[in-house]
Amino acid sequence: MDLLASEKMHRVIQESVPGKQITLAHVIASPVPEIYESLGIDYKGAIGILTLTPYETSMIAADMGSKAADVNIGFLDRFTGSVVLCGDVQSVKTSLETIVEQFKNTLGFSVCSVTKS
């Protein structure tokens, strides 16, 4: 006997479809040393943090950001959409602003403003 038919149960299938968005674009101008250590970064300048969906676009953002200004890719995770860029404050800021602008205008993403602390 079919269990669904006998108990009048309904089967629901859910799937997650992330939007195209940058949800965080932040520059930390002077991070505390523990942040570098926790991330395993051997750099002592500013840090730029990005969070993107779909997650795979983190690779595009890292490439774009490293070409836009003199920054290094400190961390990239294509499974969570996280990117950390390192460099001097102005380079990191320029890099994040370029990424946000290009993702918005070229790729049609919803984006946040670049913030700084």
Coordinates of C-alpha atoms in Angstrom, one line a residue:
M1 CA 0.0 0.0 0.0
D2 CA 1.3 3.5 -0.9
L3 CA 2.0 5.3 2.4
L4 CA 1.4 8.8 0.9
A5 CA -2.0 7.8 -0.4
S6 CA -3.1 6.0 2.8
E7 CA -2.2 8.9 5.1
K8 CA -3.0 11.8 2.8
M9 CA 0.6 13.1 3.2
H10 CA 2.0 15.6 0.8
R11 CA 5.6 15.5 -0.4
V12 CA 7.4 18.8 -0.4
I13 CA 10.6 19.4 -2.3
Q14 CA 12.6 22.5 -1.4
E15 CA 15.7 23.8 -3.0
S16 CA 17.9 26.8 -2.4
V17 CA 18.6 29.1 -5.2
P18 CA 20.9 31.9 -4.1
G19 CA 20.6 35.3 -5.6
K20 CA 23.4 37.2 -7.4
Q21 CA 24.7 39.4 -4.7
I22 CA 27.6 40.9 -2.8
T23 CA 26.5 41.0 0.8
L24 CA 29.7 42.3 2.4
A25 CA 32.5 44.5 1.1
H26 CA 34.6 45.8 4.0
V27 CA 38.1 47.3 4.4
I28 CA 39.8 46.8 7.7
A29 CA 42.5 49.5 7.6
S30 CA 44.6 48.4 10.5
P31 CA 43.7 44.9 11.7
V32 CA 44.8 43.5 15.0
P33 CA 47.7 41.0 14.6
E34 CA 45.5 38.1 15.7
I35 CA 43.4 38.4 12.5
Y36 CA 46.4 37.8 10.3
E37 CA 47.4 34.9 12.5
S38 CA 44.0 33.4 12.4
L39 CA 43.8 33.6 8.7
G40 CA 47.3 32.4 8.2
I41 CA 48.2 35.6 6.3
D42 CA 51.8 36.7 6.4
Y43 CA 51.0 40.3 5.5
K44 CA 50.7 43.3 7.7
G45 CA 48.6 45.8 5.8
A46 CA 44.9 46.4 5.2
I47 CA 42.5 43.6 4.7
G48 CA 39.5 43.7 2.3
I49 CA 36.7 41.2 3.0
L50 CA 34.0 40.1 0.5
T51 CA 31.1 37.7 0.7
L52 CA 29.4 36.7 -2.5
T53 CA 26.6 34.4 -3.9
P54 CA 26.7 32.3 -5.9
Y55 CA 29.8 31.2 -4.1
E56 CA 31.7 30.3 -7.2
T57 CA 31.9 34.0 -8.2
S58 CA 34.4 34.5 -5.4
M59 CA 37.0 33.3 -7.9
I60 CA 36.0 36.0 -10.4
A61 CA 36.0 38.6 -7.6
A62 CA 39.5 37.6 -6.5
D63 CA 40.9 37.7 -10.0
M64 CA 39.2 41.0 -10.8
G65 CA 40.4 42.6 -7.5
S66 CA 44.0 41.5 -7.9
K67 CA 44.0 43.0 -11.4
A68 CA 42.4 46.3 -10.3
A69 CA 45.0 47.3 -7.7
D70 CA 48.2 46.2 -6.1
V71 CA 46.7 43.6 -3.7
N72 CA 47.3 40.0 -2.8
I73 CA 44.7 37.3 -2.4
G74 CA 45.0 36.4 1.2
F75 CA 42.1 33.9 1.3
L76 CA 39.6 32.5 -1.2
D77 CA 36.9 29.9 -0.5
R78 CA 34.7 29.0 -3.4
F79 CA 32.5 26.9 -1.1
T80 CA 31.4 29.8 1.1
G81 CA 31.9 32.8 -1.3
S82 CA 34.5 34.4 0.9
V83 CA 37.4 36.5 -0.4
V84 CA 40.1 38.3 1.6
L85 CA 42.4 40.7 -0.2
C86 CA 45.5 42.3 1.3
G87 CA 47.5 45.4 0.5
D88 CA 47.8 49.1 1.5
V89 CA 44.5 50.8 2.5
Q90 CA 44.0 52.7 -0.8
S91 CA 44.7 49.6 -3.0
V92 CA 42.4 47.4 -1.0
K93 CA 39.6 50.1 -1.1
T94 CA 40.1 50.6 -4.9
S95 CA 40.1 46.8 -5.4
L96 CA 36.8 46.3 -3.5
E97 CA 35.2 49.3 -5.2
T98 CA 36.1 48.0 -8.6
I99 CA 34.7 44.5 -7.8
V100 CA 31.4 46.0 -6.5
E101 CA 31.0 48.3 -9.5
Q102 CA 31.8 45.6 -12.1
F103 CA 29.6 43.0 -10.5
K104 CA 26.7 45.5 -10.3
N105 CA 27.1 47.0 -13.8
T106 CA 28.4 44.1 -15.8
L107 CA 27.0 41.0 -14.1
G108 CA 23.7 42.5 -12.8
F109 CA 24.4 41.7 -9.1
S110 CA 22.7 43.3 -6.1
V111 CA 25.6 44.9 -4.2
C112 CA 26.3 46.6 -0.9
S113 CA 28.4 49.7 -0.3
V114 CA 32.1 49.3 0.5
T115 CA 32.5 50.1 4.2
K116 CA 35.7 50.8 6.2
S117 CA 36.9 50.5 9.7

